[in-house]
PDB file of C-alpha atoms and ligand atoms in Angstrom:
ATOM      1  CA  MET A   1     -14.772 -12.271  -6.674  1.00  0.00           C
ATOM      2  CA  SER A   2     -11.355 -13.171  -5.164  1.00  0.00           C
ATOM      3  CA  GLU A   3     -10.141 -16.756  -4.882  1.00  0.00           C
ATOM      4  CA  PRO A   4      -8.777 -17.973  -1.532  1.00  0.00           C
ATOM      5  CA  ASP A   5      -5.007 -17.644  -1.205  1.00  0.00           C
ATOM      6  CA  ARG A   6      -3.395 -21.103  -1.322  1.00  0.00           C
ATOM      7  CA  ILE A   7      -0.211 -20.031  -3.109  1.00  0.00           C
ATOM      8  CA  PHE A   8       2.145 -21.375  -0.432  1.00  0.00           C
ATOM      9  CA  SER A   9      -0.019 -24.240   0.846  1.00  0.00           C
ATOM     10  CA  GLN A  10       2.048 -27.045  -0.734  1.00  0.00           C
ATOM     11  CA  PRO A  11       5.728 -27.661   0.084  1.00  0.00           C
ATOM     12  CA  GLN A  12       7.927 -26.036  -2.570  1.00  0.00           C
ATOM     13  CA  PRO A  13      11.486 -27.345  -3.073  1.00  0.00           C
ATOM     14  CA  HIS A  14      12.646 -23.940  -4.319  1.00  0.00           C
ATOM     15  CA  ILE A  15      10.845 -20.758  -3.333  1.00  0.00           C
ATOM     16  CA  PRO A  16      11.383 -17.932  -5.835  1.00  0.00           C
ATOM     17  CA  ASP A  17      11.224 -14.262  -4.811  1.00  0.00           C
ATOM     18  CA  PHE A  18       7.664 -12.983  -4.495  1.00  0.00           C
ATOM     19  CA  THR A  19       6.278 -11.091  -7.511  1.00  0.00           C
ATOM     20  CA  PHE A  20       2.911  -9.513  -8.199  1.00  0.00           C
ATOM     21  CA  ASN A  21       2.057 -11.907 -11.046  1.00  0.00           C
ATOM     22  CA  GLU A  22      -1.262 -13.293 -12.304  1.00  0.00           C
ATOM     23  CA  ASP A  23      -1.403 -16.008  -9.630  1.00  0.00           C
ATOM     24  CA  VAL A  24      -1.083 -13.363  -6.925  1.00  0.00           C
ATOM     25  CA  VAL A  25      -3.614 -11.074  -8.631  1.00  0.00           C
ATOM     26  CA  ARG A  26      -6.223 -13.862  -8.550  1.00  0.00           C
ATOM     27  CA  VAL A  27      -6.014 -14.176  -4.756  1.00  0.00           C
ATOM     28  CA  PHE A  28      -4.802 -10.702  -3.798  1.00  0.00           C
ATOM     29  CA  PRO A  29      -7.877  -9.328  -1.951  1.00  0.00           C
ATOM     30  CA  ASP A  30      -8.021 -12.488   0.186  1.00  0.00           C
ATOM     31  CA  MET A  31      -4.236 -12.513   0.702  1.00  0.00           C
ATOM     32  CA  ILE A  32      -3.891  -8.932   1.880  1.00  0.00           C
ATOM     33  CA  LYS A  33      -6.937  -9.061   4.177  1.00  0.00           C
ATOM     34  CA  ARG A  34      -5.693 -12.255   5.886  1.00  0.00           C
ATOM     35  CA  SER A  35      -2.062 -11.061   6.094  1.00  0.00           C
ATOM     36  CA  ALA A  36      -2.128  -7.338   6.929  1.00  0.00           C
ATOM     37  CA  PRO A  37      -3.737  -6.541  10.292  1.00  0.00           C
ATOM     38  CA  GLY A  38      -5.953  -3.476  10.009  1.00  0.00           C
ATOM     39  CA  TYR A  39      -5.931  -3.354   6.197  1.00  0.00           C
ATOM     40  CA  PRO A  40      -9.701  -2.775   5.703  1.00  0.00           C
ATOM     41  CA  THR A  41      -9.708  -0.043   8.368  1.00  0.00           C
ATOM     42  CA  ILE A  42      -6.713   1.681   6.816  1.00  0.00           C
ATOM     43  CA  VAL A  43      -8.182   1.602   3.305  1.00  0.00           C
ATOM     44  CA  GLU A  44     -11.534   3.033   4.388  1.00  0.00           C
ATOM     45  CA  ASN A  45      -9.857   5.757   6.446  1.00  0.00           C
ATOM     46  CA  ILE A  46      -7.628   6.803   3.536  1.00  0.00           C
ATOM     47  CA  GLY A  47     -10.910   7.654   1.814  1.00  0.00           C
ATOM     48  CA  LEU A  48     -11.774   9.934   4.731  1.00  0.00           C
ATOM     49  CA  LEU A  49      -8.279  11.452   4.760  1.00  0.00           C
ATOM     50  CA  GLY A  50      -8.696  12.085   1.055  1.00  0.00           C
ATOM     51  CA  ALA A  51     -11.936  13.948   1.719  1.00  0.00           C
ATOM     52  CA  ARG A  52     -10.122  16.138   4.261  1.00  0.00           C
ATOM     53  CA  PHE A  53      -7.012  16.949   2.224  1.00  0.00           C
ATOM     54  CA  ALA A  54      -8.291  16.995  -1.377  1.00  0.00           C
ATOM     55  CA  GLN A  55      -8.186  20.379  -3.110  1.00  0.00           C
ATOM     56  CA  PRO A  56     -10.068  21.461  -6.228  1.00  0.00           C
ATOM     57  CA  ASP A  57      -8.226  20.994  -9.544  1.00  0.00           C
ATOM     58  CA  SER A  58      -5.660  18.616  -8.104  1.00  0.00           C
ATOM     59  CA  VAL A  59      -4.600  15.018  -8.416  1.00  0.00           C
ATOM     60  CA  LEU A  60      -4.899  12.312  -5.758  1.00  0.00           C
ATOM     61  CA  TYR A  61      -2.273   9.611  -6.267  1.00  0.00           C
ATOM     62  CA  ASP A  62      -2.566   5.960  -5.286  1.00  0.00           C
ATOM     63  CA  LEU A  63       1.011   4.704  -5.742  1.00  0.00           C
ATOM     64  CA  GLY A  64       1.321   0.925  -5.943  1.00  0.00           C
ATOM     65  CA  CYS A  65      -2.452   0.761  -6.354  1.00  0.00           C
ATOM     66  CA  SER A  66      -2.634  -3.039  -6.901  1.00  0.00           C
ATOM     67  CA  LEU A  67      -6.343  -3.726  -7.491  1.00  0.00           C
ATOM     68  CA  GLY A  68      -7.322  -0.174  -6.560  1.00  0.00           C
ATOM     69  CA  ALA A  69      -8.772  -0.615  -3.063  1.00  0.00           C
ATOM     70  CA  VAL A  70      -7.506   2.836  -2.021  1.00  0.00           C
ATOM     71  CA  THR A  71      -8.480   4.370  -5.359  1.00  0.00           C
ATOM     72  CA  GLN A  72     -12.015   3.068  -4.848  1.00  0.00           C
ATOM     73  CA  ALA A  73     -12.166   4.467  -1.297  1.00  0.00           C
ATOM     74  CA  LEU A  74     -10.982   7.872  -2.555  1.00  0.00           C
ATOM     75  CA  ARG A  75     -13.526   7.840  -5.366  1.00  0.00           C
ATOM     76  CA  ARG A  76     -16.304   7.020  -2.872  1.00  0.00           C
ATOM     77  CA  HIS A  77     -15.400   9.602  -0.238  1.00  0.00           C
ATOM     78  CA  VAL A  78     -13.907  12.623  -2.014  1.00  0.00           C
ATOM     79  CA  LYS A  79     -16.437  15.133  -3.315  1.00  0.00           C
ATOM     80  CA  THR A  80     -14.021  17.981  -4.058  1.00  0.00           C
ATOM     81  CA  GLU A  81     -14.523  19.644  -7.424  1.00  0.00           C
ATOM     82  CA  ARG A  82     -12.379  18.767 -10.431  1.00  0.00           C
ATOM     83  CA  CYS A  83     -10.192  16.257  -8.558  1.00  0.00           C
ATOM     84  CA  ARG A  84      -9.069  13.082 -10.203  1.00  0.00           C
ATOM     85  CA  VAL A  85      -7.366   9.940  -8.969  1.00  0.00           C
ATOM     86  CA  ILE A  86      -4.275   8.530 -10.643  1.00  0.00           C
ATOM     87  CA  GLY A  87      -3.521   4.930  -9.696  1.00  0.00           C
ATOM     88  CA  VAL A  88      -0.069   3.640 -10.611  1.00  0.00           C
ATOM     89  CA  ASP A  89       1.362   0.130 -10.460  1.00  0.00           C
ATOM     90  CA  ASN A  90       4.206  -1.523 -12.348  1.00  0.00           C
ATOM     91  CA  SER A  91       2.539  -4.964 -12.378  1.00  0.00           C
ATOM     92  CA  SER A  92       0.639  -5.292 -15.633  1.00  0.00           C
ATOM     93  CA  ALA A  93      -1.435  -8.149 -14.169  1.00  0.00           C
ATOM     94  CA  MET A  94      -2.529  -5.848 -11.322  1.00  0.00           C
ATOM     95  CA  ILE A  95      -3.346  -2.892 -13.574  1.00  0.00           C
ATOM     96  CA  GLN A  96      -5.301  -5.060 -15.983  1.00  0.00           C
ATOM     97  CA  ARG A  97      -7.505  -6.472 -13.224  1.00  0.00           C
ATOM     98  CA  CYS A  98      -7.711  -3.051 -11.549  1.00  0.00           C
ATOM     99  CA  ARG A  99      -9.253  -1.626 -14.744  1.00  0.00           C
ATOM    100  CA  GLU A 100     -12.010  -4.248 -14.517  1.00  0.00           C
ATOM    101  CA  TYR A 101     -12.649  -3.351 -10.858  1.00  0.00           C
ATOM    102  CA  MET A 102     -12.950   0.348 -11.756  1.00  0.00           C
ATOM    103  CA  LEU A 103     -15.478  -0.395 -14.495  1.00  0.00           C
ATOM    104  CA  ALA A 104     -17.466  -2.428 -11.977  1.00  0.00           C
ATOM    105  CA  GLN A 105     -17.351   0.492  -9.517  1.00  0.00           C
ATOM    106  CA  ASP A 106     -18.461   2.896 -12.265  1.00  0.00           C
ATOM    107  CA  SER A 107     -21.471   0.733 -12.964  1.00  0.00           C
ATOM    108  CA  MET A 108     -22.478   0.668  -9.280  1.00  0.00           C
ATOM    109  CA  TYR A 109     -22.103   4.303  -8.256  1.00  0.00           C
ATOM    110  CA  GLN A 110     -22.789   7.682  -9.819  1.00  0.00           C
ATOM    111  CA  GLU A 111     -20.690  10.855  -9.624  1.00  0.00           C
ATOM    112  CA  LEU A 112     -17.433   9.135  -8.752  1.00  0.00           C
ATOM    113  CA  LEU A 113     -14.164  11.004  -9.218  1.00  0.00           C
ATOM    114  CA  PRO A 114     -12.572  10.331 -12.586  1.00  0.00           C
ATOM    115  CA  VAL A 115      -9.743   7.826 -12.454  1.00  0.00           C
ATOM    116  CA  GLU A 116      -6.706   7.175 -14.611  1.00  0.00           C
ATOM    117  CA  LEU A 117      -4.672   3.992 -14.229  1.00  0.00           C
ATOM    118  CA  GLN A 118      -1.045   3.880 -15.297  1.00  0.00           C
ATOM    119  CA  GLU A 119       1.181   0.838 -15.642  1.00  0.00           C
ATOM    120  CA  ALA A 120       4.436   2.499 -14.604  1.00  0.00           C
ATOM    121  CA  ASP A 121       7.308   2.465 -12.151  1.00  0.00           C
ATOM    122  CA  ILE A 122       6.611   5.043  -9.456  1.00  0.00           C
ATOM    123  CA  LEU A 123      10.345   5.820  -9.426  1.00  0.00           C
ATOM    124  CA  GLU A 124       9.986   7.187 -12.955  1.00  0.00           C
ATOM    125  CA  LEU A 125       6.824   9.233 -12.570  1.00  0.00           C
ATOM    126  CA  ASP A 126       6.582  12.899 -13.408  1.00  0.00           C
ATOM    127  CA  PHE A 127       4.360  13.934 -10.536  1.00  0.00           C
ATOM    128  CA  GLN A 128       1.604  16.463 -11.182  1.00  0.00           C
ATOM    129  CA  PRO A 129       0.547  18.980  -8.517  1.00  0.00           C
ATOM    130  CA  CYS A 130      -1.296  16.830  -6.001  1.00  0.00           C
ATOM    131  CA  SER A 131      -3.162  17.288  -2.752  1.00  0.00           C
ATOM    132  CA  LEU A 132      -3.038  13.679  -1.558  1.00  0.00           C
ATOM    133  CA  VAL A 133      -0.556  10.904  -2.169  1.00  0.00           C
ATOM    134  CA  ALA A 134      -1.361   7.459  -0.775  1.00  0.00           C
ATOM    135  CA  MET A 135       1.320   4.785  -0.611  1.00  0.00           C
ATOM    136  CA  ASN A 136      -0.486   1.917   1.060  1.00  0.00           C
ATOM    137  CA  PHE A 137       2.183  -0.738   1.739  1.00  0.00           C
ATOM    138  CA  THR A 138       4.213   0.162  -1.362  1.00  0.00           C
ATOM    139  CA  LEU A 139       7.342   1.996  -0.143  1.00  0.00           C
ATOM    140  CA  GLN A 140       8.515  -1.219   1.553  1.00  0.00           C
ATOM    141  CA  PHE A 141       8.946  -2.752  -1.933  1.00  0.00           C
ATOM    142  CA  ILE A 142      11.171   0.107  -3.136  1.00  0.00           C
ATOM    143  CA  ALA A 143      14.937  -0.392  -2.758  1.00  0.00           C
ATOM    144  CA  PRO A 144      15.932   1.338   0.507  1.00  0.00           C
ATOM    145  CA  GLU A 145      18.514   3.574  -1.217  1.00  0.00           C
ATOM    146  CA  GLN A 146      15.804   4.957  -3.542  1.00  0.00           C
ATOM    147  CA  ARG A 147      13.229   5.762  -0.886  1.00  0.00           C
ATOM    148  CA  LEU A 148      14.462   9.218   0.123  1.00  0.00           C
ATOM    149  CA  ASP A 149      14.645  10.517  -3.429  1.00  0.00           C
ATOM    150  CA  LEU A 150      11.110   9.270  -4.176  1.00  0.00           C
ATOM    151  CA  LEU A 151       9.763  10.944  -1.031  1.00  0.00           C
ATOM    152  CA  ARG A 152      11.534  14.192  -1.955  1.00  0.00           C
ATOM    153  CA  ARG A 153       9.854  14.202  -5.356  1.00  0.00           C
ATOM    154  CA  ILE A 154       6.471  13.516  -3.763  1.00  0.00           C
ATOM    155  CA  ARG A 155       7.032  16.313  -1.257  1.00  0.00           C
ATOM    156  CA  GLN A 156       7.898  18.743  -4.059  1.00  0.00           C
ATOM    157  CA  SER A 157       4.674  17.908  -5.914  1.00  0.00           C
ATOM    158  CA  LEU A 158       2.394  18.201  -2.907  1.00  0.00           C
ATOM    159  CA  LEU A 159       0.371  21.404  -2.720  1.00  0.00           C
ATOM    160  CA  PRO A 160       0.429  23.390   0.540  1.00  0.00           C
ATOM    161  CA  GLY A 161      -2.263  21.882   2.760  1.00  0.00           C
ATOM    162  CA  GLY A 162      -1.912  18.456   1.121  1.00  0.00           C
ATOM    163  CA  ALA A 163      -0.737  15.195   2.700  1.00  0.00           C
ATOM    164  CA  LEU A 164       1.106  11.959   2.103  1.00  0.00           C
ATOM    165  CA  VAL A 165      -0.442   8.862   3.665  1.00  0.00           C
ATOM    166  CA  LEU A 166       2.204   6.196   4.082  1.00  0.00           C
ATOM    167  CA  SER A 167       1.247   2.731   5.329  1.00  0.00           C
ATOM    168  CA  GLU A 168       4.045   0.291   6.088  1.00  0.00           C
ATOM    169  CA  LYS A 169       4.867  -2.895   7.911  1.00  0.00           C
ATOM    170  CA  LEU A 170       7.266  -1.876  10.691  1.00  0.00           C
ATOM    171  CA  CYS A 171      10.275  -3.473  12.299  1.00  0.00           C
ATOM    172  CA  PHE A 172      11.459  -2.464  15.763  1.00  0.00           C
ATOM    173  CA  ALA A 173      14.887  -1.570  17.133  1.00  0.00           C
ATOM    174  CA  ASP A 174      14.127  -3.193  20.471  1.00  0.00           C
ATOM    175  CA  PRO A 175      14.555  -6.988  19.949  1.00  0.00           C
ATOM    176  CA  GLU A 176      11.893  -7.920  22.523  1.00  0.00           C
ATOM    177  CA  GLU A 177       9.329  -5.568  20.992  1.00  0.00           C
ATOM    178  CA  HIS A 178      10.208  -6.840  17.519  1.00  0.00           C
ATOM    179  CA  ALA A 179       9.867 -10.499  18.573  1.00  0.00           C
ATOM    180  CA  LEU A 180       6.555  -9.930  20.364  1.00  0.00           C
ATOM    181  CA  LEU A 181       4.909  -8.069  17.476  1.00  0.00           C
ATOM    182  CA  THR A 182       6.281 -10.566  14.936  1.00  0.00           C
ATOM    183  CA  ASP A 183       4.831 -13.457  16.970  1.00  0.00           C
ATOM    184  CA  LEU A 184       1.504 -11.670  17.290  1.00  0.00           C
ATOM    185  CA  HIS A 185       1.471 -11.141  13.511  1.00  0.00           C
ATOM    186  CA  ILE A 186       2.058 -14.872  13.020  1.00  0.00           C
ATOM    187  CA  ASP A 187      -0.841 -15.548  15.432  1.00  0.00           C
ATOM    188  CA  PHE A 188      -2.987 -13.192  13.302  1.00  0.00           C
ATOM    189  CA  LYS A 189      -2.139 -15.132  10.143  1.00  0.00           C
ATOM    190  CA  ARG A 190      -2.753 -18.491  11.829  1.00  0.00           C
ATOM    191  CA  ALA A 191      -6.104 -17.267  13.124  1.00  0.00           C
ATOM    192  CA  ASN A 192      -6.935 -16.332   9.526  1.00  0.00           C
ATOM    193  CA  GLY A 193      -6.376 -19.916   8.379  1.00  0.00           C
ATOM    194  CA  TYR A 194      -2.753 -19.881   7.190  1.00  0.00           C
ATOM    195  CA  SER A 195      -0.734 -22.988   8.141  1.00  0.00           C
ATOM    196  CA  ASP A 196       2.775 -22.778   9.588  1.00  0.00           C
ATOM    197  CA  LEU A 197       4.080 -24.055   6.224  1.00  0.00           C
ATOM    198  CA  GLU A 198       2.284 -21.262   4.324  1.00  0.00           C
ATOM    199  CA  ILE A 199       3.557 -18.652   6.770  1.00  0.00           C
ATOM    200  CA  ALA A 200       7.160 -19.922   6.550  1.00  0.00           C
ATOM    201  CA  GLN A 201       7.201 -20.229   2.738  1.00  0.00           C
ATOM    202  CA  LYS A 202       5.643 -16.775   2.254  1.00  0.00           C
ATOM    203  CA  ARG A 203       8.277 -15.295   4.563  1.00  0.00           C
ATOM    204  CA  THR A 204      11.059 -16.880   2.502  1.00  0.00           C
ATOM    205  CA  ALA A 205       9.497 -15.608  -0.736  1.00  0.00           C
ATOM    206  CA  ILE A 206       9.089 -12.048   0.479  1.00  0.00           C
ATOM    207  CA  GLU A 207      12.142 -11.394   2.654  1.00  0.00           C
ATOM    208  CA  ASN A 208      14.352 -10.226  -0.237  1.00  0.00           C
ATOM    209  CA  VAL A 209      11.732  -8.001  -1.871  1.00  0.00           C
ATOM    210  CA  MET A 210       9.987  -6.351   1.075  1.00  0.00           C
ATOM    211  CA  ARG A 211      12.236  -4.551   3.510  1.00  0.00           C
ATOM    212  CA  PRO A 212      10.467  -2.848   6.430  1.00  0.00           C
ATOM    213  CA  ASP A 213      11.937   0.072   8.386  1.00  0.00           C
ATOM    214  CA  THR A 214      11.384   1.239  11.936  1.00  0.00           C
ATOM    215  CA  PHE A 215       8.971   4.106  12.578  1.00  0.00           C
ATOM    216  CA  GLU A 216      11.965   6.252  13.592  1.00  0.00           C
ATOM    217  CA  THR A 217      13.657   5.601  10.216  1.00  0.00           C
ATOM    218  CA  HIS A 218      10.452   6.544   8.393  1.00  0.00           C
ATOM    219  CA  ARG A 219      10.022   9.667  10.460  1.00  0.00           C
ATOM    220  CA  GLU A 220      13.590  10.863   9.965  1.00  0.00           C
ATOM    221  CA  ARG A 221      13.536  10.127   6.235  1.00  0.00           C
ATOM    222  CA  LEU A 222      10.218  11.960   5.793  1.00  0.00           C
ATOM    223  CA  LEU A 223      11.635  14.989   7.609  1.00  0.00           C
ATOM    224  CA  ALA A 224      14.811  14.783   5.459  1.00  0.00           C
ATOM    225  CA  ALA A 225      12.567  14.712   2.371  1.00  0.00           C
ATOM    226  CA  GLY A 226      11.111  18.066   3.419  1.00  0.00           C
ATOM    227  CA  PHE A 227       7.954  17.069   5.300  1.00  0.00           C
ATOM    228  CA  SER A 228       7.360  19.167   8.413  1.00  0.00           C
ATOM    229  CA  LYS A 229       5.278  16.778  10.513  1.00  0.00           C
ATOM    230  CA  VAL A 230       4.801  13.010  10.730  1.00  0.00           C
ATOM    231  CA  VAL A 231       1.743  11.652  12.554  1.00  0.00           C
ATOM    232  CA  LEU A 232       1.259   7.954  13.267  1.00  0.00           C
ATOM    233  CA  TRP A 233      -2.524   7.714  12.918  1.00  0.00           C
ATOM    234  CA  PHE A 234      -2.858   3.899  12.914  1.00  0.00           C
ATOM    235  CA  GLN A 235      -0.986   0.902  14.237  1.00  0.00           C
ATOM    236  CA  CYS A 236      -2.179  -2.680  14.616  1.00  0.00           C
ATOM    237  CA  LEU A 237       0.642  -5.017  15.667  1.00  0.00           C
ATOM    238  CA  ASN A 238       3.510  -4.363  13.230  1.00  0.00           C
ATOM    239  CA  PHE A 239       1.329  -2.676  10.572  1.00  0.00           C
ATOM    240  CA  SER A 240       1.075   1.086  10.599  1.00  0.00           C
ATOM    241  CA  SER A 241      -0.052   4.128   8.712  1.00  0.00           C
ATOM    242  CA  MET A 242       1.383   7.636   8.916  1.00  0.00           C
ATOM    243  CA  ILE A 243       0.320  11.053   7.692  1.00  0.00           C
ATOM    244  CA  ALA A 244       3.181  13.288   6.548  1.00  0.00           C
ATOM    245  CA  LEU A 245       2.417  16.971   6.113  1.00  0.00           C
ATOM    246  CA  PRO A 246       4.373  19.310   3.813  1.00  0.00           C
TER     247      PRO A 246
HETATM  248  C1  GEK B 301      -3.727  -1.706  -1.613  1.00  0.00           C
HETATM  249  N1  GEK B 301      -1.865  -0.256  -2.224  1.00  0.00           N
HETATM  250  O1  GEK B 301      -4.448  -2.686  -1.878  1.00  0.00           O
HETATM  251  N2  GEK B 301       6.242   1.073  -9.130  1.00  0.00           N
HETATM  252  C2  GEK B 301       4.917   0.844  -9.141  1.00  0.00           C
HETATM  253  N3  GEK B 301       4.304  -0.088  -8.374  1.00  0.00           N
HETATM  254  C3  GEK B 301       5.083  -0.838  -7.573  1.00  0.00           C
HETATM  255  C4  GEK B 301       6.483  -0.670  -7.523  1.00  0.00           C
HETATM  256  C5  GEK B 301       7.059   0.338  -8.348  1.00  0.00           C
HETATM  257  N4  GEK B 301       8.378   0.572  -8.351  1.00  0.00           N
HETATM  258  N5  GEK B 301       6.998  -1.563  -6.639  1.00  0.00           N
HETATM  259  C6  GEK B 301       5.958  -2.277  -6.170  1.00  0.00           C
HETATM  260  N6  GEK B 301       4.797  -1.845  -6.734  1.00  0.00           N
HETATM  261  C7  GEK B 301      -2.412  -1.610  -2.340  1.00  0.00           C
HETATM  262  C8  GEK B 301      -1.465  -2.659  -1.840  1.00  0.00           C
HETATM  263  S1  GEK B 301       0.846  -4.012  -2.540  1.00  0.00           S
HETATM  264  C9  GEK B 301       1.345  -4.327  -0.935  1.00  0.00           C
HETATM  265  C10 GEK B 301      -0.057  -2.490  -2.347  1.00  0.00           C
HETATM  266  C11 GEK B 301       1.445  -5.763  -0.582  1.00  0.00           C
HETATM  267  C12 GEK B 301       3.434  -2.338  -6.491  1.00  0.00           C
HETATM  268  C13 GEK B 301       3.276  -3.848  -6.623  1.00  0.00           C
HETATM  269  O2  GEK B 301       3.129  -4.255  -7.962  1.00  0.00           O
HETATM  270  C14 GEK B 301       2.038  -4.107  -5.765  1.00  0.00           C
HETATM  271  O3  GEK B 301       0.869  -4.108  -6.530  1.00  0.00           O
HETATM  272  C15 GEK B 301       2.050  -2.954  -4.759  1.00  0.00           C
HETATM  273  O4  GEK B 301       3.097  -2.072  -5.158  1.00  0.00           O
HETATM  274  C16 GEK B 301       2.296  -3.376  -3.332  1.00  0.00           C
HETATM  275  O5  GEK B 301      -4.025  -0.838  -0.766  1.00  0.00           O
HETATM  276  O6  GEK B 301       1.059  -6.631  -1.345  1.00  0.00           O
HETATM  277  O7  GEK B 301       1.913  -6.011   0.619  1.00  0.00           O
END
């Protein structure tokens, strides 16, 4: 279904900033699995978290849904009555392909939650009352100065008893810890077949568009946005996932 990711395999004289265009869409499932340690585990477990936090008559959001991996996990695991999933992404190439994936899922399973896909900027959404919001590696692509306001708006839309699941690549204040986990991440990518050239060129392409924070920065910002508790439920190397409770 997904082509192997060879986007950065040839030397490129000029490396433009990374965008979620059609070339990326074609290889995305392969790219994210080989680049993000723990990704399949996180996606599957967001389905389980959805089953725990979903409330009847509410929305479950998948913000920055890409090809809908999290949306599919939620649709498979959540059985709560009259829930629906809204997947949002501002890449039209992603949303277009995501629609095809959802139709394929519909044809394979019965009684899945209804899903609505929106091509939109999550910074401009009018959030509906929701019991679960998943941002699986999306906040890191939002300009740092806009992150707090977005989290505030999510917090205000979350129903009591709901949850935000926030997965992010982390950086670390301690230079030794940061260097070790960065090196181990490079080892992970190498072990998954990426060459040193691919790793270096991808880093150049992404460093201006993806800006990770430390866990402490995430925690403090989530508390400032009005969340009462932040639980780190998953970490593999420098990739993490948190649950923030209203
Ligand atoms: C997964 N969650 O497979 N509004 C909407 N979408 C955005 C915005 C924005 N302002 N900024 C970025 N995106 C997915 C993986 S990928 C993470 C998420 C990665 C979208 C962007 O188009 C892309 O599809 C997604 O956020 C980030 O579980 O590739 O590392």
